[in-house]
């Protein structure tokens, strides 16, 4: 199952803006009122709460009935979640809480959207959906939220689709992510990060100089650098994920390290390198690979990152001494290889080790049928 959120900024005239703000405040007022009621009535049944509050609210508020119902559903849902976590006190909804719309309270057309609101008359707002989102046009719309963020209104449309049926073709690629080589595939593909590192160092140097200055213009420059850096990182991650997924066919498996485990000392990277690790950038790359893989019928699997850089990918002998900077040299069998590539192969092998004999036999048969050629060893990129 895949799901995405499409964000549409709303271009409003002052009147529409005021109406939507008023509607939002009233919506949150009602949600808070119902959450209180839910608390005192000591029930989280949507039906019971509806019968006990609807008429009351309807006479006191000019919020359209569909939005009263929506506020009640949100309030009771939230109470239900809190109760599961062992909290009974009612939540306090912010006055800018998102309004959940449905088909009866909104209409999403090709060039505009109409929204029910407090004025009693629907407002129609012209919209432009970014061309990027066209790929989701045949997905199912699950929900539609009116969101207020940083002084602006947005519509968030959440769409959903079942993943196309996955039939393994036997291709499995392990990917090692790092600093020098941003990503290395067990198929000997290197996605080099030297340009990225150079730029990042330059940014970090400029940042330090500007931070020392501390003037107002320096602060402004700092913000613009941060923005550029984020954009740059994003472009790099898009590019790498596209290349990784683009090299694979439908039915392939990409294996990544589960980096939630990287905090455990298992990963033997030097301290300076680890301090360099932009963890956020790693997660972003992870995310992009997942998105693109899902759209192309490729599966992403995870393995524990412990020892992937210390283990020999040929004989599995594991020792810290095996790794010396960018080169891997096995102290047991003498096998040598680029260290990141060795890690990528371990990632692939670790995943294969988790398969049961039937799955394995199936993959092997598929690979032989496809005349899969084994990959030669290379010492360096
Ligand atoms: Zn070895």
Short mmCIF file of C-alpha atoms and ligand atoms in Angstrom, two decimals:
data_model
loop_
_atom_site.label_atom_id
_atom_site.label_comp_id
_atom_site.label_asym_id
_atom_site.label_seq_id
_atom_site.Cartn_x
_atom_site.Cartn_y
_atom_site.Cartn_z
CA UNK A 1 0.00 0.00 0.00
CA UNK A 2 1.36 3.40 -0.90
CA UNK A 3 0.12 6.75 0.27
CA UNK A 4 1.15 10.31 -0.46
CA UNK A 5 0.09 13.81 0.50
CA UNK A 6 -0.48 16.38 -2.19
CA UNK A 7 -0.04 19.95 -0.93
CA UNK A 8 -1.96 22.70 -2.65
CA UNK A 9 -1.37 26.31 -1.58
CA UNK A 10 -4.55 28.41 -1.58
CA UNK A 11 -4.58 31.84 -3.13
CA UNK A 12 -7.30 33.68 -1.23
CA UNK A 13 -8.79 37.14 -1.31
CA UNK A 14 -9.03 38.90 2.10
CA UNK A 15 -12.72 38.03 2.47
CA UNK A 16 -12.21 34.31 1.83
CA UNK A 17 -9.21 34.28 4.14
CA UNK A 18 -11.22 35.81 6.97
CA UNK A 19 -14.06 33.36 6.46
CA UNK A 20 -11.75 30.37 6.53
CA UNK A 21 -9.99 31.66 9.65
CA UNK A 22 -13.34 32.14 11.40
CA UNK A 23 -14.44 28.69 10.29
CA UNK A 24 -11.23 27.15 11.59
CA UNK A 25 -11.56 28.86 15.00
CA UNK A 26 -15.17 27.77 15.34
CA UNK A 27 -14.25 24.23 14.28
CA UNK A 28 -11.59 24.01 16.99
CA UNK A 29 -13.99 25.49 19.56
CA UNK A 30 -16.51 22.76 18.77
CA UNK A 31 -13.83 20.06 18.80
CA UNK A 32 -12.68 21.24 22.25
CA UNK A 33 -16.25 21.32 23.51
CA UNK A 34 -16.92 17.80 22.30
CA UNK A 35 -13.64 16.50 23.71
CA UNK A 36 -14.69 17.91 27.11
CA UNK A 37 -18.09 16.28 26.79
CA UNK A 38 -16.51 12.97 25.82
CA UNK A 39 -14.42 13.22 28.94
CA UNK A 40 -17.32 13.90 31.29
CA UNK A 41 -19.66 11.43 29.64
CA UNK A 42 -16.87 8.88 29.83
CA UNK A 43 -17.47 7.29 26.45
CA UNK A 44 -15.58 7.19 23.17
CA UNK A 45 -18.46 5.91 21.09
CA UNK A 46 -18.92 8.17 18.06
CA UNK A 47 -22.62 7.33 17.87
CA UNK A 48 -23.33 8.05 21.55
CA UNK A 49 -21.41 11.32 21.48
CA UNK A 50 -23.21 12.33 18.33
CA UNK A 51 -26.63 11.84 19.91
CA UNK A 52 -25.59 13.57 23.10
CA UNK A 53 -24.02 16.65 21.54
CA UNK A 54 -25.22 17.27 18.00
CA UNK A 55 -28.46 19.15 18.67
CA UNK A 56 -26.80 21.19 21.36
CA UNK A 57 -23.96 22.29 19.10
CA UNK A 58 -26.22 22.81 16.11
CA UNK A 59 -28.34 25.40 17.92
CA UNK A 60 -25.37 27.27 19.31
CA UNK A 61 -23.07 27.32 16.30
CA UNK A 62 -23.39 28.38 12.69
CA UNK A 63 -20.83 25.83 11.59
CA UNK A 64 -22.32 23.72 8.77
CA UNK A 65 -23.54 20.33 9.96
CA UNK A 66 -20.92 18.35 8.00
CA UNK A 67 -18.17 20.28 9.77
CA UNK A 68 -19.77 19.76 13.18
CA UNK A 69 -19.73 16.05 12.46
CA UNK A 70 -16.13 16.25 11.26
CA UNK A 71 -15.07 18.13 14.44
CA UNK A 72 -16.81 15.52 16.57
CA UNK A 73 -15.11 12.66 14.74
CA UNK A 74 -11.72 14.28 15.15
CA UNK A 75 -12.29 15.01 18.84
CA UNK A 76 -13.48 11.50 19.63
CA UNK A 77 -10.70 9.91 17.55
CA UNK A 78 -8.12 11.92 19.45
CA UNK A 79 -9.68 10.92 22.77
CA UNK A 80 -9.51 7.31 21.67
CA UNK A 81 -5.79 7.58 20.86
CA UNK A 82 -5.09 9.32 24.17
CA UNK A 83 -7.01 6.66 26.06
CA UNK A 84 -4.92 3.96 24.43
CA UNK A 85 -1.85 5.74 25.76
CA UNK A 86 -3.35 5.78 29.21
CA UNK A 87 -4.31 9.46 29.28
CA UNK A 88 -7.87 10.42 30.13
CA UNK A 89 -7.78 14.24 30.21
CA UNK A 90 -9.27 15.87 27.12
CA UNK A 91 -6.88 17.41 24.57
CA UNK A 92 -6.66 21.14 23.95
CA UNK A 93 -7.00 21.76 20.24
CA UNK A 94 -5.18 24.74 18.84
CA UNK A 95 -7.39 27.39 17.23
CA UNK A 96 -5.56 26.71 13.97
CA UNK A 97 -6.36 23.01 13.97
CA UNK A 98 -6.72 21.46 10.53
CA UNK A 99 -10.27 21.00 9.27
CA UNK A 100 -11.04 17.62 7.79
CA UNK A 101 -13.32 17.93 4.78
CA UNK A 102 -15.12 15.18 2.91
CA UNK A 103 -17.13 14.82 -0.30
CA UNK A 104 -20.20 16.41 1.29
CA UNK A 105 -18.34 19.46 2.57
CA UNK A 106 -15.98 20.08 -0.34
CA UNK A 107 -15.61 19.55 -4.07
CA UNK A 108 -12.18 19.18 -5.58
CA UNK A 109 -12.30 20.05 -9.28
CA UNK A 110 -9.62 20.32 -11.93
CA UNK A 111 -9.06 24.04 -11.49
CA UNK A 112 -10.82 24.89 -8.26
CA UNK A 113 -12.04 23.72 -4.90
CA UNK A 114 -15.23 24.63 -3.04
CA UNK A 115 -15.32 24.54 0.74
CA UNK A 116 -18.20 24.63 3.20
CA UNK A 117 -17.70 27.31 5.85
CA UNK A 118 -19.25 29.38 8.57
CA UNK A 119 -20.87 31.90 6.17
CA UNK A 120 -23.43 29.32 5.03
CA UNK A 121 -22.44 29.77 1.42
CA UNK A 122 -19.65 27.74 -0.10
CA UNK A 123 -16.59 29.57 -1.32
CA UNK A 124 -14.88 28.64 -4.57
CA UNK A 125 -11.10 28.95 -4.73
CA UNK A 126 -9.06 28.59 -7.92
CA UNK A 127 -6.19 26.14 -7.50
CA UNK A 128 -3.19 24.99 -9.48
CA UNK A 129 -1.83 21.55 -8.73
CA UNK A 130 1.89 21.22 -9.36
CA UNK A 131 2.63 19.10 -12.44
CA UNK A 132 4.71 16.77 -10.25
CA UNK A 133 1.49 15.52 -8.64
CA UNK A 134 -0.02 14.40 -11.94
CA UNK A 135 1.40 10.93 -11.36
CA UNK A 136 -1.11 10.46 -8.54
CA UNK A 137 -4.21 11.37 -10.50
CA UNK A 138 -5.51 7.79 -10.67
CA UNK A 139 -4.91 7.15 -6.95
CA UNK A 140 -7.82 7.09 -4.49
CA UNK A 141 -8.44 10.23 -2.47
CA UNK A 142 -8.57 9.30 1.20
CA UNK A 143 -8.94 12.62 2.95
CA UNK A 144 -8.77 16.34 2.43
CA UNK A 145 -7.56 18.75 5.10
CA UNK A 146 -7.56 22.51 5.28
CA UNK A 147 -4.31 23.46 6.99
CA UNK A 148 -3.04 26.83 8.21
CA UNK A 149 0.74 27.07 8.38
CA UNK A 150 3.11 30.04 8.56
CA UNK A 151 0.29 32.45 7.85
CA UNK A 152 -0.96 30.62 4.77
CA UNK A 153 -3.77 28.22 3.94
CA UNK A 154 -3.13 24.90 2.23
CA UNK A 155 -5.18 21.94 1.18
CA UNK A 156 -3.56 18.60 1.97
CA UNK A 157 -5.00 15.79 -0.10
CA UNK A 158 -4.02 12.34 1.03
CA UNK A 159 -4.10 9.73 -1.73
CA UNK A 160 -3.66 5.99 -1.58
CA UNK A 161 -2.99 3.08 -3.91
CA UNK A 162 -2.31 -0.60 -3.58
CA UNK A 163 1.22 -1.52 -4.58
CA UNK A 164 1.41 -3.44 -7.83
CA UNK A 165 1.82 -7.16 -7.18
CA UNK A 166 5.42 -7.94 -6.38
CA UNK A 167 7.01 -10.88 -8.18
CA UNK A 168 10.66 -11.31 -7.26
CA UNK A 169 12.95 -11.52 -10.28
CA UNK A 170 15.96 -12.66 -8.25
CA UNK A 171 17.95 -9.43 -8.43
CA UNK A 172 19.05 -8.20 -5.03
CA UNK A 173 21.27 -5.20 -4.50
CA UNK A 174 22.73 -4.16 -1.16
CA UNK A 175 23.38 -0.44 -0.77
CA UNK A 176 25.92 0.97 1.67
CA UNK A 177 25.50 4.63 2.49
CA UNK A 178 28.44 6.72 3.62
CA UNK A 179 30.21 10.05 3.48
CA UNK A 180 32.92 9.66 0.86
CA UNK A 181 30.75 7.49 -1.32
CA UNK A 182 27.19 8.57 -0.65
CA UNK A 183 25.93 5.21 -1.84
CA UNK A 184 27.68 2.08 -3.06
CA UNK A 185 25.81 -0.84 -4.57
CA UNK A 186 26.82 -4.48 -4.24
CA UNK A 187 26.69 -4.52 -8.08
CA UNK A 188 29.83 -2.32 -8.05
CA UNK A 189 27.95 0.94 -8.61
CA UNK A 190 29.52 3.95 -6.90
CA UNK A 191 27.59 7.13 -6.26
CA UNK A 192 30.36 9.50 -5.40
CA UNK A 193 30.06 12.24 -2.86
CA UNK A 194 33.28 14.20 -3.36
CA UNK A 195 31.49 17.15 -4.95
CA UNK A 196 28.88 17.07 -2.23
CA UNK A 197 31.51 16.97 0.49
CA UNK A 198 33.45 19.85 -1.01
CA UNK A 199 30.35 22.00 -1.22
CA UNK A 200 29.24 21.03 2.25
CA UNK A 201 32.63 21.99 3.68
CA UNK A 202 32.43 25.33 1.91
CA UNK A 203 28.96 25.94 3.31
CA UNK A 204 30.10 24.99 6.79
CA UNK A 205 33.14 27.31 6.54
CA UNK A 206 30.96 30.22 5.43
CA UNK A 207 28.52 29.44 8.19
CA UNK A 208 31.19 29.61 10.87
CA UNK A 209 32.53 32.93 9.56
CA UNK A 210 29.05 34.43 9.48
CA UNK A 211 28.15 33.10 12.93
CA UNK A 212 31.20 34.90 14.35
CA UNK A 213 30.07 38.16 12.76
CA UNK A 214 26.57 37.91 14.23
CA UNK A 215 25.27 41.01 12.46
CA UNK A 216 21.81 41.22 11.01
CA UNK A 217 22.95 40.90 7.43
CA UNK A 218 25.15 37.96 8.47
CA UNK A 219 22.08 36.27 9.94
CA UNK A 220 20.19 36.81 6.73
CA UNK A 221 23.09 35.33 4.75
CA UNK A 222 23.11 32.37 7.14
CA UNK A 223 19.47 31.67 6.45
CA UNK A 224 19.99 31.80 2.71
CA UNK A 225 22.99 29.44 2.98
CA UNK A 226 20.95 26.97 5.04
CA UNK A 227 18.22 27.07 2.41
CA UNK A 228 20.66 26.49 -0.46
CA UNK A 229 22.34 23.66 1.40
CA UNK A 230 19.02 21.92 2.03
CA UNK A 231 18.02 22.33 -1.60
CA UNK A 232 21.38 21.02 -2.76
CA UNK A 233 21.15 17.99 -0.49
CA UNK A 234 17.69 17.30 -1.78
CA UNK A 235 18.82 17.45 -5.40
CA UNK A 236 21.71 15.09 -4.67
CA UNK A 237 19.43 12.60 -2.93
CA UNK A 238 16.90 12.76 -5.77
CA UNK A 239 19.65 12.14 -8.27
CA UNK A 240 21.18 9.18 -6.40
CA UNK A 241 17.87 7.49 -5.62
CA UNK A 242 16.83 7.88 -9.25
CA UNK A 243 20.06 6.28 -10.42
CA UNK A 244 19.82 3.39 -7.95
CA UNK A 245 16.20 2.59 -8.79
CA UNK A 246 16.68 3.31 -12.50
CA UNK A 247 19.32 0.58 -12.69
CA UNK A 248 16.88 -2.06 -11.48
CA UNK A 249 13.99 -3.88 -13.00
CA UNK A 250 10.53 -4.56 -11.64
CA UNK A 251 10.71 -7.41 -9.13
CA UNK A 252 14.15 -6.50 -7.79
CA UNK A 253 14.98 -6.02 -4.12
CA UNK A 254 17.02 -3.14 -2.71
CA UNK A 255 18.56 -3.86 0.69
CA UNK A 256 19.49 -0.99 2.99
CA UNK A 257 20.91 -0.79 6.47
CA UNK A 258 18.37 0.02 9.12
CA UNK A 259 20.03 3.21 10.29
CA UNK A 260 17.93 3.53 13.40
CA UNK A 261 20.57 1.15 14.71
CA UNK A 262 23.52 3.33 13.75
CA UNK A 263 23.65 4.86 17.21
CA UNK A 264 24.64 1.49 18.53
CA UNK A 265 28.42 1.35 18.33
CA UNK A 266 28.35 -1.56 15.87
CA UNK A 267 29.08 0.56 12.85
CA UNK A 268 32.81 1.00 12.78
CA UNK A 269 33.25 4.43 11.30
CA UNK A 270 35.90 6.78 12.64
CA UNK A 271 34.71 9.48 15.06
CA UNK A 272 35.37 12.38 12.71
CA UNK A 273 33.42 10.73 9.96
CA UNK A 274 30.56 9.94 12.22
CA UNK A 275 30.40 13.53 13.42
CA UNK A 276 30.18 14.38 9.74
CA UNK A 277 27.21 12.11 9.26
CA UNK A 278 24.27 14.17 8.25
CA UNK A 279 21.71 11.81 9.61
CA UNK A 280 18.84 13.75 8.21
CA UNK A 281 20.27 13.53 4.70
CA UNK A 282 20.54 9.77 5.15
CA UNK A 283 16.90 9.47 6.07
CA UNK A 284 15.92 11.62 3.14
CA UNK A 285 17.82 9.37 0.74
CA UNK A 286 16.10 6.42 2.38
CA UNK A 287 12.72 8.05 1.84
CA UNK A 288 13.37 8.90 -1.81
CA UNK A 289 14.56 5.36 -2.55
CA UNK A 290 11.37 4.03 -0.97
CA UNK A 291 9.13 6.34 -3.00
CA UNK A 292 10.78 5.59 -6.31
CA UNK A 293 11.04 1.87 -5.60
CA UNK A 294 7.33 1.63 -4.76
CA UNK A 295 6.43 3.35 -8.02
CA UNK A 296 8.55 0.90 -10.01
CA UNK A 297 7.52 -2.39 -8.44
CA UNK A 298 10.78 -2.75 -6.52
CA UNK A 299 10.87 -3.85 -2.91
CA UNK A 300 13.03 -2.27 -0.19
CA UNK A 301 14.25 -4.43 2.68
CA UNK A 302 16.35 -3.62 5.74
CA UNK A 303 19.11 -5.38 7.63
CA UNK A 304 20.85 -4.70 10.94
CA UNK A 305 23.88 -2.45 10.26
CA UNK A 306 26.04 -4.04 12.96
CA UNK A 307 29.37 -5.37 11.62
CA UNK A 308 28.62 -4.73 7.93
CA UNK A 309 31.89 -2.80 7.69
CA UNK A 310 33.99 -5.22 9.76
CA UNK A 311 32.88 -8.48 8.19
CA UNK A 312 34.62 -10.11 5.24
CA UNK A 313 32.08 -10.48 2.46
CA UNK A 314 33.91 -13.60 1.22
CA UNK A 315 34.61 -15.68 4.35
CA UNK A 316 32.51 -13.76 6.98
CA UNK A 317 35.50 -13.39 9.36
CA UNK A 318 34.67 -10.31 11.43
CA UNK A 319 37.23 -8.00 13.03
CA UNK A 320 37.76 -4.28 13.54
CA UNK A 321 41.25 -4.77 12.14
CA UNK A 322 39.80 -5.77 8.77
CA UNK A 323 39.06 -2.22 7.86
CA UNK A 324 41.64 0.48 7.24
CA UNK A 325 40.03 3.69 6.00
CA UNK A 326 38.65 3.09 2.54
CA UNK A 327 40.19 -0.34 2.04
CA UNK A 328 39.03 -3.64 3.39
CA UNK A 329 41.60 -6.38 3.97
CA UNK A 330 40.50 -9.64 5.56
CA UNK A 331 42.93 -10.74 8.30
CA UNK A 332 41.76 -14.30 7.87
CA UNK A 333 41.53 -15.06 4.13
CA UNK A 334 43.41 -12.10 2.68
CA UNK A 335 40.48 -10.89 0.57
CA UNK A 336 40.74 -7.19 -0.24
CA UNK A 337 38.16 -4.81 -1.62
CA UNK A 338 36.96 -1.24 -1.43
CA UNK A 339 35.54 -1.02 2.10
CA UNK A 340 32.16 0.44 1.10
CA UNK A 341 31.70 -2.17 -1.59
CA UNK A 342 32.55 -4.90 0.91
CA UNK A 343 29.88 -3.44 3.21
CA UNK A 344 27.32 -3.30 0.38
CA UNK A 345 27.92 -6.99 -0.33
CA UNK A 346 27.50 -7.82 3.34
CA UNK A 347 24.22 -5.97 3.35
CA UNK A 348 23.06 -8.03 0.39
CA UNK A 349 24.33 -11.29 1.93
CA UNK A 350 22.77 -10.52 5.32
CA UNK A 351 19.42 -10.14 3.63
CA UNK A 352 19.82 -13.37 1.67
CA UNK A 353 20.63 -15.12 4.97
CA UNK A 354 17.19 -14.16 6.28
CA UNK A 355 15.41 -15.98 3.42
CA UNK A 356 14.08 -19.49 3.93
CA UNK A 357 15.23 -22.33 1.62
CA UNK A 358 12.11 -22.15 -0.54
CA UNK A 359 12.43 -18.43 -1.16
CA UNK A 360 16.09 -18.95 -1.92
CA UNK A 361 15.47 -21.78 -4.37
CA UNK A 362 12.89 -19.64 -6.12
CA UNK A 363 15.30 -16.73 -6.46
CA UNK A 364 18.13 -18.92 -7.70
CA UNK A 365 15.91 -20.53 -10.35
CA UNK A 366 14.79 -17.13 -11.54
CA UNK A 367 18.35 -15.92 -11.73
CA UNK A 368 19.53 -18.90 -13.74
CA UNK A 369 16.63 -18.46 -16.14
CA UNK A 370 17.67 -14.88 -16.64
CA UNK A 371 21.27 -16.00 -17.31
CA UNK A 372 22.49 -13.85 -14.50
CA UNK A 373 26.22 -13.21 -14.73
CA UNK A 374 28.19 -13.11 -11.51
CA UNK A 375 29.82 -9.83 -10.59
CA UNK A 376 33.62 -9.55 -10.80
CA UNK A 377 35.56 -8.20 -7.82
CA UNK A 378 36.96 -4.71 -8.08
CA UNK A 379 39.43 -3.19 -5.67
CA UNK A 380 38.46 0.46 -6.17
CA UNK A 381 35.95 2.53 -8.10
ZN1 LIG B 1 37.87 -13.24 4.59
#
